Amino acid sequence: MIAQATNSSEGLAQKLSDSGLRATPQRELVYRSLLQQRDHPTAEEVFARVKTEMPTISLATVYNCLETLVQCRLIRQVNHERSSTRYCPNLRPHAHFHDEQTGEIHDVDLPAPFLDQLKSMLPTNFHASAVEITFLGKSEKNS
Amino acid sequence: MIAQATNSSEGLAQKLSDSGLRATPQRELVYRSLLQQRDHPTAEEVFARVKTEMPTISLATVYNCLETLVQCRLIRQVNHERSSTRYCPNLRPHAHFHDEQTGEIHDVDLPAPFLDQLKSMLPTNFHASAVEITFLGKSEKNS
DNA sequence: TCCAAGTTTAGAACAATTCCAATTCGCATC
DNA sequence: GATGCGAATTGGAATTGTTCTAAACTTGGA
Protein backbone atom coordinates (compact mmCIF):
# COMPACT_ATOMS: atom_id res chain seq x y z
CA MET A 1 0.00 0.00 0.00
CA ILE A 2 2.68 2.46 0.99
CA ALA A 3 4.81 1.31 -1.88
CA GLN A 4 1.88 1.82 -4.21
CA ALA A 5 1.23 5.35 -2.95
CA THR A 6 4.88 6.15 -3.42
CA ASN A 7 4.82 4.73 -6.88
CA SER A 8 1.75 6.77 -7.65
CA SER A 9 3.44 10.03 -6.68
CA GLU A 10 6.53 9.12 -8.60
CA GLY A 11 4.41 8.07 -11.52
CA LEU A 12 2.63 11.40 -11.37
CA ALA A 13 5.80 13.50 -11.29
CA GLN A 14 7.32 11.35 -14.00
CA LYS A 15 4.39 11.45 -16.35
CA LEU A 16 3.90 15.16 -15.86
CA SER A 17 7.52 16.00 -16.56
CA ASP A 18 7.40 13.72 -19.61
CA SER A 19 4.92 16.26 -20.95
CA GLY A 20 7.00 19.22 -19.80
CA LEU A 21 4.65 19.96 -16.92
CA ARG A 22 5.27 20.47 -13.21
CA ALA A 23 4.13 18.33 -10.33
CA THR A 24 2.42 21.06 -8.34
CA PRO A 25 0.82 20.57 -4.91
CA GLN A 26 -2.59 21.08 -6.49
CA ARG A 27 -2.05 18.42 -9.14
CA GLU A 28 -0.70 15.97 -6.60
CA LEU A 29 -3.59 16.59 -4.26
CA VAL A 30 -6.23 16.17 -6.95
CA TYR A 31 -4.58 12.97 -8.12
CA ARG A 32 -4.26 11.57 -4.60
CA SER A 33 -7.87 12.38 -3.90
CA LEU A 34 -8.97 10.35 -6.92
CA LEU A 35 -6.84 7.37 -5.92
CA GLN A 36 -8.09 7.49 -2.36
CA GLN A 37 -11.80 7.42 -3.07
CA ARG A 38 -12.34 5.59 -6.33
CA ASP A 39 -15.98 6.43 -6.83
CA HIS A 40 -15.95 8.44 -10.07
CA PRO A 41 -16.46 11.91 -8.60
CA THR A 42 -17.42 15.02 -10.56
CA ALA A 43 -15.14 18.07 -10.65
CA GLU A 44 -17.33 19.71 -7.99
CA GLU A 45 -17.00 16.65 -5.78
CA VAL A 46 -13.23 16.59 -6.19
CA PHE A 47 -13.23 20.30 -5.39
CA ALA A 48 -15.17 19.71 -2.16
CA ARG A 49 -12.81 16.91 -1.15
CA VAL A 50 -9.53 18.65 -1.78
CA LYS A 51 -10.71 21.92 -0.24
CA THR A 52 -10.64 20.30 3.20
CA GLU A 53 -6.92 19.77 2.75
CA MET A 54 -6.11 22.89 0.74
CA PRO A 55 -8.79 25.50 1.44
CA THR A 56 -7.37 28.03 -1.01
CA ILE A 57 -7.67 25.83 -4.10
CA SER A 58 -10.14 27.09 -6.69
CA LEU A 59 -12.67 25.22 -8.80
CA ALA A 60 -10.95 26.43 -11.96
CA THR A 61 -7.74 24.84 -10.75
CA VAL A 62 -9.49 21.57 -10.08
CA TYR A 63 -10.80 21.63 -13.65
CA ASN A 64 -7.30 22.49 -14.90
CA CYS A 65 -5.67 19.72 -12.88
CA LEU A 66 -8.19 17.13 -13.98
CA GLU A 67 -7.72 18.09 -17.61
CA THR A 68 -3.96 17.90 -17.23
CA LEU A 69 -4.16 14.47 -15.62
CA VAL A 70 -6.40 13.26 -18.43
CA GLN A 71 -3.97 14.55 -21.03
CA CYS A 72 -1.07 12.78 -19.32
CA ARG A 73 -3.18 9.62 -19.29
CA LEU A 74 -3.08 9.32 -15.53
CA ILE A 75 -6.86 9.35 -15.23
CA ARG A 76 -9.82 8.98 -17.54
CA GLN A 77 -13.05 10.86 -18.10
CA VAL A 78 -16.38 9.12 -17.79
CA ASN A 79 -19.42 10.71 -19.36
CA HIS A 80 -23.02 9.68 -19.27
CA GLU A 81 -25.74 11.49 -21.17
CA ARG A 82 -25.13 15.15 -20.49
CA SER A 83 -24.52 15.02 -16.78
CA SER A 84 -21.28 16.26 -15.25
CA THR A 85 -18.09 14.62 -16.35
CA ARG A 86 -16.74 12.15 -13.82
CA TYR A 87 -13.14 11.05 -13.33
CA CYS A 88 -11.65 7.62 -12.92
CA PRO A 89 -8.07 6.63 -12.02
CA ASN A 90 -8.54 3.05 -13.23
CA LEU A 91 -6.35 2.71 -16.29
CA ARG A 92 -7.03 -0.94 -17.05
CA PRO A 93 -9.40 -1.54 -19.96
CA HIS A 94 -12.83 -1.73 -18.43
CA ALA A 95 -16.47 -0.91 -18.96
CA HIS A 96 -18.78 1.15 -16.76
CA PHE A 97 -21.99 0.02 -15.18
CA HIS A 98 -24.42 2.83 -14.35
CA ASP A 99 -26.88 1.95 -11.67
CA GLU A 100 -30.01 3.79 -12.74
CA GLN A 101 -31.50 3.80 -9.25
CA THR A 102 -28.54 5.05 -7.24
CA GLY A 103 -26.61 6.85 -9.95
CA GLU A 104 -23.50 4.95 -8.90
CA ILE A 105 -20.92 3.92 -11.44
CA HIS A 106 -19.04 0.66 -11.14
CA ASP A 107 -16.02 -0.50 -13.07
CA VAL A 108 -16.43 -3.80 -14.92
CA ASP A 109 -13.28 -5.51 -16.10
CA LEU A 110 -13.50 -7.00 -19.56
CA PRO A 111 -11.22 -9.66 -21.03
CA ALA A 112 -8.83 -8.18 -23.56
CA PRO A 113 -9.58 -10.84 -26.24
CA PHE A 114 -13.17 -9.76 -26.09
CA LEU A 115 -12.25 -6.18 -26.91
CA ASP A 116 -10.22 -7.38 -29.87
CA GLN A 117 -13.17 -9.43 -31.03
CA LEU A 118 -15.31 -6.32 -30.76
CA LYS A 119 -12.96 -4.23 -32.86
CA SER A 120 -12.80 -6.97 -35.46
CA MET A 121 -16.53 -6.61 -36.00
CA LEU A 122 -16.12 -3.20 -37.56
CA PRO A 123 -16.40 -2.79 -41.31
CA THR A 124 -12.93 -2.81 -42.82
CA ASN A 125 -12.79 0.93 -43.51
CA PHE A 126 -13.22 1.75 -39.80
CA HIS A 127 -10.16 1.82 -37.58
CA ALA A 128 -10.97 2.11 -33.90
CA SER A 129 -8.43 3.51 -31.48
CA ALA A 130 -10.71 3.04 -28.49
CA VAL A 131 -14.00 1.47 -27.51
CA GLU A 132 -16.29 2.67 -24.76
CA ILE A 133 -18.79 0.28 -23.27
CA THR A 134 -21.46 1.40 -20.84
CA PHE A 135 -24.08 -0.77 -19.19
CA LEU A 136 -27.27 0.69 -17.81
CA GLY A 137 -29.30 -1.17 -15.25
CA LYS A 138 -29.63 -1.94 -11.62
CA SER A 139 -27.33 -3.75 -9.26
CA GLU A 140 -28.37 -5.74 -6.24
CA LYS A 141 -26.70 -5.01 -3.00
CA ASN A 142 -25.15 -8.26 -1.94
CA SER A 143 -23.79 -9.19 1.49
CA MET B 1 -40.99 5.96 -50.72
CA ILE B 2 -44.50 7.27 -50.39
CA ALA B 3 -45.58 4.09 -48.70
CA GLN B 4 -42.69 4.35 -46.31
CA ALA B 5 -43.44 7.94 -45.44
CA THR B 6 -47.05 7.01 -44.87
CA ASN B 7 -46.06 4.15 -42.61
CA SER B 8 -43.72 6.38 -40.71
CA SER B 9 -46.42 8.94 -40.14
CA GLU B 10 -48.87 6.29 -39.08
CA GLY B 11 -46.28 4.79 -36.77
CA LEU B 12 -45.69 8.21 -35.32
CA ALA B 13 -49.36 9.01 -34.75
CA GLN B 14 -49.89 5.55 -33.29
CA LYS B 15 -46.98 5.60 -30.90
CA LEU B 16 -47.77 9.10 -29.78
CA SER B 17 -51.40 8.34 -29.06
CA ASP B 18 -50.30 5.19 -27.21
CA SER B 19 -48.71 7.59 -24.77
CA GLY B 20 -51.73 9.92 -24.73
CA LEU B 21 -49.97 12.49 -26.88
CA ARG B 22 -51.00 14.26 -30.08
CA ALA B 23 -49.43 14.04 -33.50
CA THR B 24 -48.86 17.74 -34.06
CA PRO B 25 -47.44 19.25 -37.24
CA GLN B 26 -44.27 20.16 -35.35
CA ARG B 27 -43.71 16.61 -34.11
CA GLU B 28 -44.37 15.14 -37.52
CA LEU B 29 -42.00 17.58 -39.16
CA VAL B 30 -39.19 16.96 -36.70
CA TYR B 31 -39.61 13.22 -37.06
CA ARG B 32 -39.71 13.36 -40.86
CA SER B 33 -36.61 15.51 -40.89
CA LEU B 34 -34.71 12.89 -38.89
CA LEU B 35 -35.82 10.08 -41.18
CA GLN B 36 -34.94 12.06 -44.27
CA GLN B 37 -31.35 12.89 -43.35
CA ARG B 38 -30.03 10.17 -41.10
CA ASP B 39 -26.83 11.85 -40.04
CA HIS B 40 -27.29 12.22 -36.27
CA PRO B 41 -28.05 15.95 -36.17
CA THR B 42 -28.01 18.10 -33.04
CA ALA B 43 -31.13 19.92 -31.88
CA GLU B 44 -29.79 23.12 -33.44
CA GLU B 45 -29.25 21.32 -36.75
CA VAL B 46 -32.76 19.90 -36.68
CA PHE B 47 -34.02 23.39 -35.89
CA ALA B 48 -32.23 24.83 -38.91
CA ARG B 49 -33.60 22.09 -41.17
CA VAL B 50 -37.23 22.26 -40.13
CA LYS B 51 -37.28 26.05 -40.10
CA THR B 52 -37.05 26.07 -43.88
CA GLU B 53 -40.35 24.25 -43.99
CA MET B 54 -42.00 25.83 -40.94
CA PRO B 55 -40.37 29.20 -40.33
CA THR B 56 -42.35 29.89 -37.15
CA ILE B 57 -41.17 26.85 -35.23
CA SER B 58 -39.05 27.62 -32.18
CA LEU B 59 -35.92 25.99 -30.84
CA ALA B 60 -37.74 25.17 -27.61
CA THR B 61 -40.32 23.27 -29.62
CA VAL B 62 -37.64 21.32 -31.42
CA TYR B 63 -36.19 20.34 -28.04
CA ASN B 64 -39.68 19.42 -26.82
CA CYS B 65 -40.45 17.35 -29.91
CA LEU B 66 -37.16 15.51 -29.78
CA GLU B 67 -37.66 14.70 -26.11
CA THR B 68 -41.17 13.47 -26.82
CA LEU B 69 -39.97 11.25 -29.67
CA VAL B 70 -37.26 9.81 -27.44
CA GLN B 71 -39.80 9.04 -24.73
CA CYS B 72 -42.08 7.30 -27.23
CA ARG B 73 -39.05 5.29 -28.39
CA LEU B 74 -39.31 6.56 -31.94
CA ILE B 75 -35.78 7.94 -31.91
CA ARG B 76 -32.71 7.64 -29.72
CA GLN B 77 -30.26 10.05 -28.21
CA VAL B 78 -26.56 9.78 -28.93
CA ASN B 79 -24.11 11.48 -26.62
CA HIS B 80 -20.38 11.83 -26.85
CA GLU B 81 -18.27 13.46 -24.18
CA ARG B 82 -20.06 16.67 -23.36
CA SER B 83 -20.88 17.86 -26.84
CA SER B 84 -24.44 18.48 -27.96
CA THR B 85 -26.85 15.61 -27.87
CA ARG B 86 -27.50 14.11 -31.28
CA TYR B 87 -30.56 12.22 -32.47
CA CYS B 88 -30.87 8.95 -34.33
CA PRO B 89 -33.98 7.34 -35.85
CA ASN B 90 -32.28 3.92 -36.15
CA LEU B 91 -34.03 1.67 -33.67
CA ARG B 92 -32.12 -1.53 -34.40
CA PRO B 93 -29.51 -2.45 -31.81
CA HIS B 94 -26.31 -0.88 -33.03
CA ALA B 95 -23.11 0.80 -31.93
CA HIS B 96 -21.76 4.19 -32.93
CA PHE B 97 -18.47 4.93 -34.59
CA HIS B 98 -17.18 8.46 -34.01
CA ASP B 99 -14.75 9.61 -36.63
CA GLU B 100 -12.33 11.77 -34.68
CA GLN B 101 -11.18 13.68 -37.73
CA THR B 102 -14.50 14.61 -39.27
CA GLY B 103 -16.73 14.41 -36.21
CA GLU B 104 -19.10 12.20 -38.18
CA ILE B 105 -21.02 9.44 -36.47
CA HIS B 106 -21.74 6.17 -38.23
CA ASP B 107 -24.07 3.39 -37.16
CA VAL B 108 -22.46 -0.04 -36.81
CA ASP B 109 -24.77 -3.02 -36.65
CA LEU B 110 -23.82 -5.64 -34.12
CA PRO B 111 -24.95 -9.26 -34.03
CA ALA B 112 -27.52 -9.84 -31.30
CA PRO B 113 -25.73 -12.92 -29.87
CA PHE B 114 -22.73 -10.74 -29.30
CA LEU B 115 -24.74 -8.34 -27.18
CA ASP B 116 -26.03 -11.25 -25.11
CA GLN B 117 -22.49 -12.48 -24.66
CA LEU B 118 -21.54 -9.02 -23.49
CA LYS B 119 -24.30 -8.88 -20.90
CA SER B 120 -23.32 -12.34 -19.66
CA MET B 121 -19.90 -11.00 -18.76
CA LEU B 122 -21.31 -8.89 -15.97
CA PRO B 123 -20.91 -9.98 -12.38
CA THR B 124 -24.06 -11.76 -11.24
CA ASN B 125 -25.36 -8.90 -9.11
CA PHE B 126 -25.50 -6.53 -12.10
CA HIS B 127 -28.57 -6.57 -14.31
CA ALA B 128 -28.19 -4.55 -17.48
CA SER B 129 -31.22 -3.21 -19.31
CA ALA B 130 -29.14 -1.64 -22.05
CA VAL B 131 -25.59 -1.48 -23.36
CA GLU B 132 -24.03 1.39 -25.21
CA ILE B 133 -21.00 0.79 -27.37
CA THR B 134 -19.02 3.62 -28.91
CA PHE B 135 -15.96 3.29 -31.10
CA LEU B 136 -13.54 6.15 -31.53
CA GLY B 137 -11.21 6.28 -34.46
CA LYS B 138 -10.88 7.21 -38.07
CA SER B 139 -12.61 5.88 -41.12
CA GLU B 140 -11.19 5.78 -44.60
CA LYS B 141 -13.22 7.18 -47.36
CA ASN B 142 -13.69 4.31 -49.77
CA SER B 143 -14.92 4.46 -53.32
C1' DT C 1 -69.90 26.14 -29.31
C1' DC C 2 -67.13 25.87 -25.47
C1' DC C 3 -63.95 23.96 -22.31
C1' DA C 4 -59.99 21.70 -20.51
C1' DA C 5 -55.99 19.70 -21.49
C1' DG C 6 -52.26 19.49 -24.35
C1' DT C 7 -48.94 22.18 -27.10
C1' DT C 8 -46.18 25.90 -28.72
C1' DT C 9 -43.59 29.99 -28.14
C1' DA C 10 -40.02 33.64 -26.77
C1' DG C 11 -37.24 34.71 -23.58
C1' DA C 12 -35.36 34.10 -18.95
C1' DA C 13 -32.86 31.00 -16.13
C1' DC C 14 -29.69 27.40 -15.29
C1' DA C 15 -25.67 24.23 -14.78
C1' DA C 16 -21.34 22.76 -16.24
C1' DT C 17 -17.46 24.25 -18.11
C1' DT C 18 -14.10 27.38 -20.24
C1' DC C 19 -11.99 31.74 -20.76
C1' DC C 20 -9.56 35.77 -19.13
C1' DA C 21 -6.38 38.81 -17.09
C1' DA C 22 -3.99 39.46 -13.01
C1' DT C 23 -1.28 37.53 -9.49
C1' DT C 24 1.74 33.97 -7.67
C1' DC C 25 4.97 30.26 -7.88
C1' DG C 26 9.20 27.69 -8.69
C1' DC C 27 13.13 26.57 -10.97
C1' DA C 28 17.46 28.27 -13.23
C1' DT C 29 20.93 31.46 -13.34
C1' DC C 30 23.65 34.92 -11.47
C1' DG D 1 20.27 34.47 -1.35
C1' DA D 2 18.28 37.77 -5.25
C1' DT D 3 16.21 37.94 -9.92
C1' DG D 4 13.75 36.82 -13.99
C1' DC D 5 10.75 34.12 -16.80
C1' DG D 6 7.55 30.86 -18.08
C1' DA D 7 4.26 27.93 -15.97
C1' DA D 8 0.44 27.58 -12.88
C1' DT D 9 -3.27 29.29 -10.06
C1' DT D 10 -7.01 32.24 -9.03
C1' DG D 11 -11.78 34.59 -8.97
C1' DG D 12 -14.89 36.16 -11.72
C1' DA D 13 -16.93 36.86 -16.21
C1' DA D 14 -18.38 34.59 -20.31
C1' DT D 15 -20.06 30.78 -22.98
C1' DT D 16 -22.68 26.76 -24.32
C1' DG D 17 -26.31 23.66 -24.48
C1' DT D 18 -30.44 22.87 -22.43
C1' DT D 19 -34.53 23.47 -19.43
C1' DC D 20 -37.93 26.30 -17.32
C1' DT D 21 -41.76 29.60 -17.26
C1' DA D 22 -45.81 31.87 -18.19
C1' DA D 23 -48.72 33.34 -21.65
C1' DA D 24 -50.98 32.40 -25.96
C1' DC D 25 -52.72 29.02 -29.04
C1' DT D 26 -54.87 24.57 -30.66
C1' DT D 27 -57.74 20.59 -30.50
C1' DG D 28 -60.92 16.97 -29.69
C1' DG D 29 -64.85 15.84 -27.17
C1' DA D 30 -69.05 17.04 -24.06
PDB file of C-alpha atoms in Angstrom, chain A:
ATOM      1  CA  MET A   1       0.000   0.000   0.000  1.00  0.00           C
ATOM      2  CA  ILE A   2       2.683   2.456   0.992  1.00  0.00           C
ATOM      3  CA  ALA A   3       4.806   1.310  -1.882  1.00  0.00           C
ATOM      4  CA  GLN A   4       1.878   1.824  -4.208  1.00  0.00           C
ATOM      5  CA  ALA A   5       1.229   5.349  -2.953  1.00  0.00           C
ATOM      6  CA  THR A   6       4.875   6.151  -3.416  1.00  0.00           C
ATOM      7  CA  ASN A   7       4.823   4.734  -6.882  1.00  0.00           C
ATOM      8  CA  SER A   8       1.749   6.770  -7.655  1.00  0.00           C
ATOM      9  CA  SER A   9       3.442  10.025  -6.679  1.00  0.00           C
ATOM     10  CA  GLU A  10       6.529   9.124  -8.597  1.00  0.00           C
ATOM     11  CA  GLY A  11       4.409   8.073 -11.523  1.00  0.00           C
ATOM     12  CA  LEU A  12       2.631  11.397 -11.374  1.00  0.00           C
ATOM     13  CA  ALA A  13       5.798  13.501 -11.291  1.00  0.00           C
ATOM     14  CA  GLN A  14       7.318  11.350 -14.004  1.00  0.00           C
ATOM     15  CA  LYS A  15       4.389  11.448 -16.349  1.00  0.00           C
ATOM     16  CA  LEU A  16       3.902  15.164 -15.862  1.00  0.00           C
ATOM     17  CA  SER A  17       7.516  16.001 -16.562  1.00  0.00           C
ATOM     18  CA  ASP A  18       7.403  13.723 -19.609  1.00  0.00           C
ATOM     19  CA  SER A  19       4.917  16.263 -20.951  1.00  0.00           C
ATOM     20  CA  GLY A  20       7.005  19.221 -19.796  1.00  0.00           C
ATOM     21  CA  LEU A  21       4.650  19.962 -16.916  1.00  0.00           C
ATOM     22  CA  ARG A  22       5.268  20.465 -13.209  1.00  0.00           C
ATOM     23  CA  ALA A  23       4.125  18.328 -10.333  1.00  0.00           C
ATOM     24  CA  THR A  24       2.421  21.061  -8.339  1.00  0.00           C
ATOM     25  CA  PRO A  25       0.820  20.569  -4.910  1.00  0.00           C
ATOM     26  CA  GLN A  26      -2.593  21.082  -6.492  1.00  0.00           C
ATOM     27  CA  ARG A  27      -2.053  18.421  -9.136  1.00  0.00           C
ATOM     28  CA  GLU A  28      -0.695  15.966  -6.600  1.00  0.00           C
ATOM     29  CA  LEU A  29      -3.590  16.585  -4.261  1.00  0.00           C
ATOM     30  CA  VAL A  30      -6.231  16.165  -6.945  1.00  0.00           C
ATOM     31  CA  TYR A  31      -4.583  12.974  -8.116  1.00  0.00           C
ATOM     32  CA  ARG A  32      -4.258  11.569  -4.597  1.00  0.00           C
ATOM     33  CA  SER A  33      -7.875  12.379  -3.904  1.00  0.00           C
ATOM     34  CA  LEU A  34      -8.968  10.346  -6.924  1.00  0.00           C
ATOM     35  CA  LEU A  35      -6.843   7.373  -5.918  1.00  0.00           C
ATOM     36  CA  GLN A  36      -8.086   7.488  -2.361  1.00  0.00           C
ATOM     37  CA  GLN A  37     -11.799   7.419  -3.067  1.00  0.00           C
ATOM     38  CA  ARG A  38     -12.344   5.588  -6.334  1.00  0.00           C
ATOM     39  CA  ASP A  39     -15.976   6.426  -6.832  1.00  0.00           C
ATOM     40  CA  HIS A  40     -15.953   8.444 -10.065  1.00  0.00           C
ATOM     41  CA  PRO A  41     -16.456  11.908  -8.597  1.00  0.00           C
ATOM     42  CA  THR A  42     -17.420  15.018 -10.562  1.00  0.00           C
ATOM     43  CA  ALA A  43     -15.144  18.070 -10.650  1.00  0.00           C
ATOM     44  CA  GLU A  44     -17.331  19.712  -7.993  1.00  0.00           C
ATOM     45  CA  GLU A  45     -16.998  16.651  -5.781  1.00  0.00           C
ATOM     46  CA  VAL A  46     -13.232  16.591  -6.191  1.00  0.00           C
ATOM     47  CA  PHE A  47     -13.233  20.303  -5.391  1.00  0.00           C
ATOM     48  CA  ALA A  48     -15.167  19.707  -2.162  1.00  0.00           C
ATOM     49  CA  ARG A  49     -12.810  16.906  -1.149  1.00  0.00           C
ATOM     50  CA  VAL A  50      -9.533  18.651  -1.780  1.00  0.00           C
ATOM     51  CA  LYS A  51     -10.709  21.919  -0.241  1.00  0.00           C
ATOM     52  CA  THR A  52     -10.641  20.303   3.203  1.00  0.00           C
ATOM     53  CA  GLU A  53      -6.920  19.766   2.753  1.00  0.00           C
ATOM     54  CA  MET A  54      -6.110  22.891   0.742  1.00  0.00           C
ATOM     55  CA  PRO A  55      -8.787  25.504   1.440  1.00  0.00           C
ATOM     56  CA  THR A  56      -7.369  28.035  -1.008  1.00  0.00           C
ATOM     57  CA  ILE A  57      -7.671  25.834  -4.097  1.00  0.00           C
ATOM     58  CA  SER A  58     -10.140  27.086  -6.693  1.00  0.00           C
ATOM     59  CA  LEU A  59     -12.668  25.217  -8.799  1.00  0.00           C
ATOM     60  CA  ALA A  60     -10.945  26.433 -11.955  1.00  0.00           C
ATOM     61  CA  THR A  61      -7.735  24.842 -10.747  1.00  0.00           C
ATOM     62  CA  VAL A  62      -9.492  21.567 -10.076  1.00  0.00           C
ATOM     63  CA  TYR A  63     -10.799  21.633 -13.652  1.00  0.00           C
ATOM     64  CA  ASN A  64      -7.301  22.489 -14.898  1.00  0.00           C
ATOM     65  CA  CYS A  65      -5.674  19.716 -12.882  1.00  0.00           C
ATOM     66  CA  LEU A  66      -8.187  17.129 -13.983  1.00  0.00           C
ATOM     67  CA  GLU A  67      -7.722  18.088 -17.613  1.00  0.00           C
ATOM     68  CA  THR A  68      -3.959  17.902 -17.232  1.00  0.00           C
ATOM     69  CA  LEU A  69      -4.165  14.471 -15.622  1.00  0.00           C
ATOM     70  CA  VAL A  70      -6.403  13.259 -18.429  1.00  0.00           C
ATOM     71  CA  GLN A  71      -3.970  14.549 -21.027  1.00  0.00           C
ATOM     72  CA  CYS A  72      -1.068  12.778 -19.321  1.00  0.00           C
ATOM     73  CA  ARG A  73      -3.183   9.619 -19.291  1.00  0.00           C
ATOM     74  CA  LEU A  74      -3.084   9.317 -15.526  1.00  0.00           C
ATOM     75  CA  ILE A  75      -6.862   9.347 -15.226  1.00  0.00           C
ATOM     76  CA  ARG A  76      -9.822   8.984 -17.536  1.00  0.00           C
ATOM     77  CA  GLN A  77     -13.053  10.859 -18.100  1.00  0.00           C
ATOM     78  CA  VAL A  78     -16.382   9.124 -17.786  1.00  0.00           C
ATOM     79  CA  ASN A  79     -19.422  10.706 -19.355  1.00  0.00           C
ATOM     80  CA  HIS A  80     -23.024   9.680 -19.271  1.00  0.00           C
ATOM     81  CA  GLU A  81     -25.742  11.492 -21.170  1.00  0.00           C
ATOM     82  CA  ARG A  82     -25.131  15.146 -20.492  1.00  0.00           C
ATOM     83  CA  SER A  83     -24.524  15.017 -16.779  1.00  0.00           C
ATOM     84  CA  SER A  84     -21.280  16.263 -15.254  1.00  0.00           C
ATOM     85  CA  THR A  85     -18.087  14.625 -16.352  1.00  0.00           C
ATOM     86  CA  ARG A  86     -16.735  12.152 -13.823  1.00  0.00           C
ATOM     87  CA  TYR A  87     -13.143  11.054 -13.328  1.00  0.00           C
ATOM     88  CA  CYS A  88     -11.651   7.620 -12.919  1.00  0.00           C
ATOM     89  CA  PRO A  89      -8.072   6.632 -12.022  1.00  0.00           C
ATOM     90  CA  ASN A  90      -8.541   3.046 -13.226  1.00  0.00           C
ATOM     91  CA  LEU A  91      -6.352   2.705 -16.294  1.00  0.00           C
ATOM     92  CA  ARG A  92      -7.035  -0.942 -17.055  1.00  0.00           C
ATOM     93  CA  PRO A  93      -9.397  -1.536 -19.957  1.00  0.00           C
ATOM     94  CA  HIS A  94     -12.831  -1.732 -18.428  1.00  0.00           C
ATOM     95  CA  ALA A  95     -16.465  -0.911 -18.961  1.00  0.00           C
ATOM     96  CA  HIS A  96     -18.779   1.149 -16.761  1.00  0.00           C
ATOM     97  CA  PHE A  97     -21.988   0.019 -15.180  1.00  0.00           C
ATOM     98  CA  HIS A  98     -24.422   2.833 -14.351  1.00  0.00           C
ATOM     99  CA  ASP A  99     -26.883   1.946 -11.666  1.00  0.00           C
ATOM    100  CA  GLU A 100     -30.013   3.793 -12.736  1.00  0.00           C
ATOM    101  CA  GLN A 101     -31.499   3.803  -9.247  1.00  0.00           C
ATOM    102  CA  THR A 102     -28.541   5.053  -7.241  1.00  0.00           C
ATOM    103  CA  GLY A 103     -26.613   6.852  -9.951  1.00  0.00           C
ATOM    104  CA  GLU A 104     -23.501   4.948  -8.901  1.00  0.00           C
ATOM    105  CA  ILE A 105     -20.921   3.924 -11.442  1.00  0.00           C
ATOM    106  CA  HIS A 106     -19.045   0.657 -11.139  1.00  0.00           C
ATOM    107  CA  ASP A 107     -16.023  -0.503 -13.071  1.00  0.00           C
ATOM    108  CA  VAL A 108     -16.431  -3.796 -14.917  1.00  0.00           C
ATOM    109  CA  ASP A 109     -13.276  -5.515 -16.105  1.00  0.00           C
ATOM    110  CA  LEU A 110     -13.497  -7.002 -19.561  1.00  0.00           C
ATOM    111  CA  PRO A 111     -11.221  -9.656 -21.027  1.00  0.00           C
ATOM    112  CA  ALA A 112      -8.827  -8.185 -23.560  1.00  0.00           C
ATOM    113  CA  PRO A 113      -9.575 -10.840 -26.238  1.00  0.00           C
ATOM    114  CA  PHE A 114     -13.167  -9.761 -26.094  1.00  0.00           C
ATOM    115  CA  LEU A 115     -12.253  -6.176 -26.911  1.00  0.00           C
ATOM    116  CA  ASP A 116     -10.220  -7.378 -29.865  1.00  0.00           C
ATOM    117  CA  GLN A 117     -13.173  -9.427 -31.033  1.00  0.00           C
ATOM    118  CA  LEU A 118     -15.312  -6.324 -30.765  1.00  0.00           C
ATOM    119  CA  LYS A 119     -12.958  -4.227 -32.859  1.00  0.00           C
ATOM    120  CA  SER A 120     -12.800  -6.971 -35.460  1.00  0.00           C
ATOM    121  CA  MET A 121     -16.532  -6.607 -35.998  1.00  0.00           C
ATOM    122  CA  LEU A 122     -16.119  -3.200 -37.556  1.00  0.00           C
ATOM    123  CA  PRO A 123     -16.403  -2.786 -41.310  1.00  0.00           C
ATOM    124  CA  THR A 124     -12.931  -2.808 -42.820  1.00  0.00           C
ATOM    125  CA  ASN A 125     -12.793   0.927 -43.505  1.00  0.00           C
ATOM    126  CA  PHE A 126     -13.223   1.754 -39.804  1.00  0.00           C
ATOM    127  CA  HIS A 127     -10.163   1.815 -37.578  1.00  0.00           C
ATOM    128  CA  ALA A 128     -10.965   2.112 -33.898  1.00  0.00           C
ATOM    129  CA  SER A 129      -8.429   3.505 -31.479  1.00  0.00           C
ATOM    130  CA  ALA A 130     -10.715   3.045 -28.493  1.00  0.00           C
ATOM    131  CA  VAL A 131     -13.998   1.475 -27.512  1.00  0.00           C
ATOM    132  CA  GLU A 132     -16.286   2.666 -24.757  1.00  0.00           C
ATOM    133  CA  ILE A 133     -18.793   0.276 -23.268  1.00  0.00           C
ATOM    134  CA  THR A 134     -21.463   1.399 -20.841  1.00  0.00           C
ATOM    135  CA  PHE A 135     -24.078  -0.769 -19.191  1.00  0.00           C
ATOM    136  CA  LEU A 136     -27.273   0.691 -17.813  1.00  0.00           C
ATOM    137  CA  GLY A 137     -29.296  -1.173 -15.254  1.00  0.00           C
ATOM    138  CA  LYS A 138     -29.634  -1.944 -11.619  1.00  0.00           C
ATOM    139  CA  SER A 139     -27.335  -3.751  -9.260  1.00  0.00           C
ATOM    140  CA  GLU A 140     -28.368  -5.741  -6.239  1.00  0.00           C
ATOM    141  CA  LYS A 141     -26.700  -5.009  -2.997  1.00  0.00           C
ATOM    142  CA  ASN A 142     -25.148  -8.263  -1.937  1.00  0.00           C
ATOM    143  CA  SER A 143     -23.788  -9.189   1.487  1.00  0.00           C
TER     144      SER A 143
END
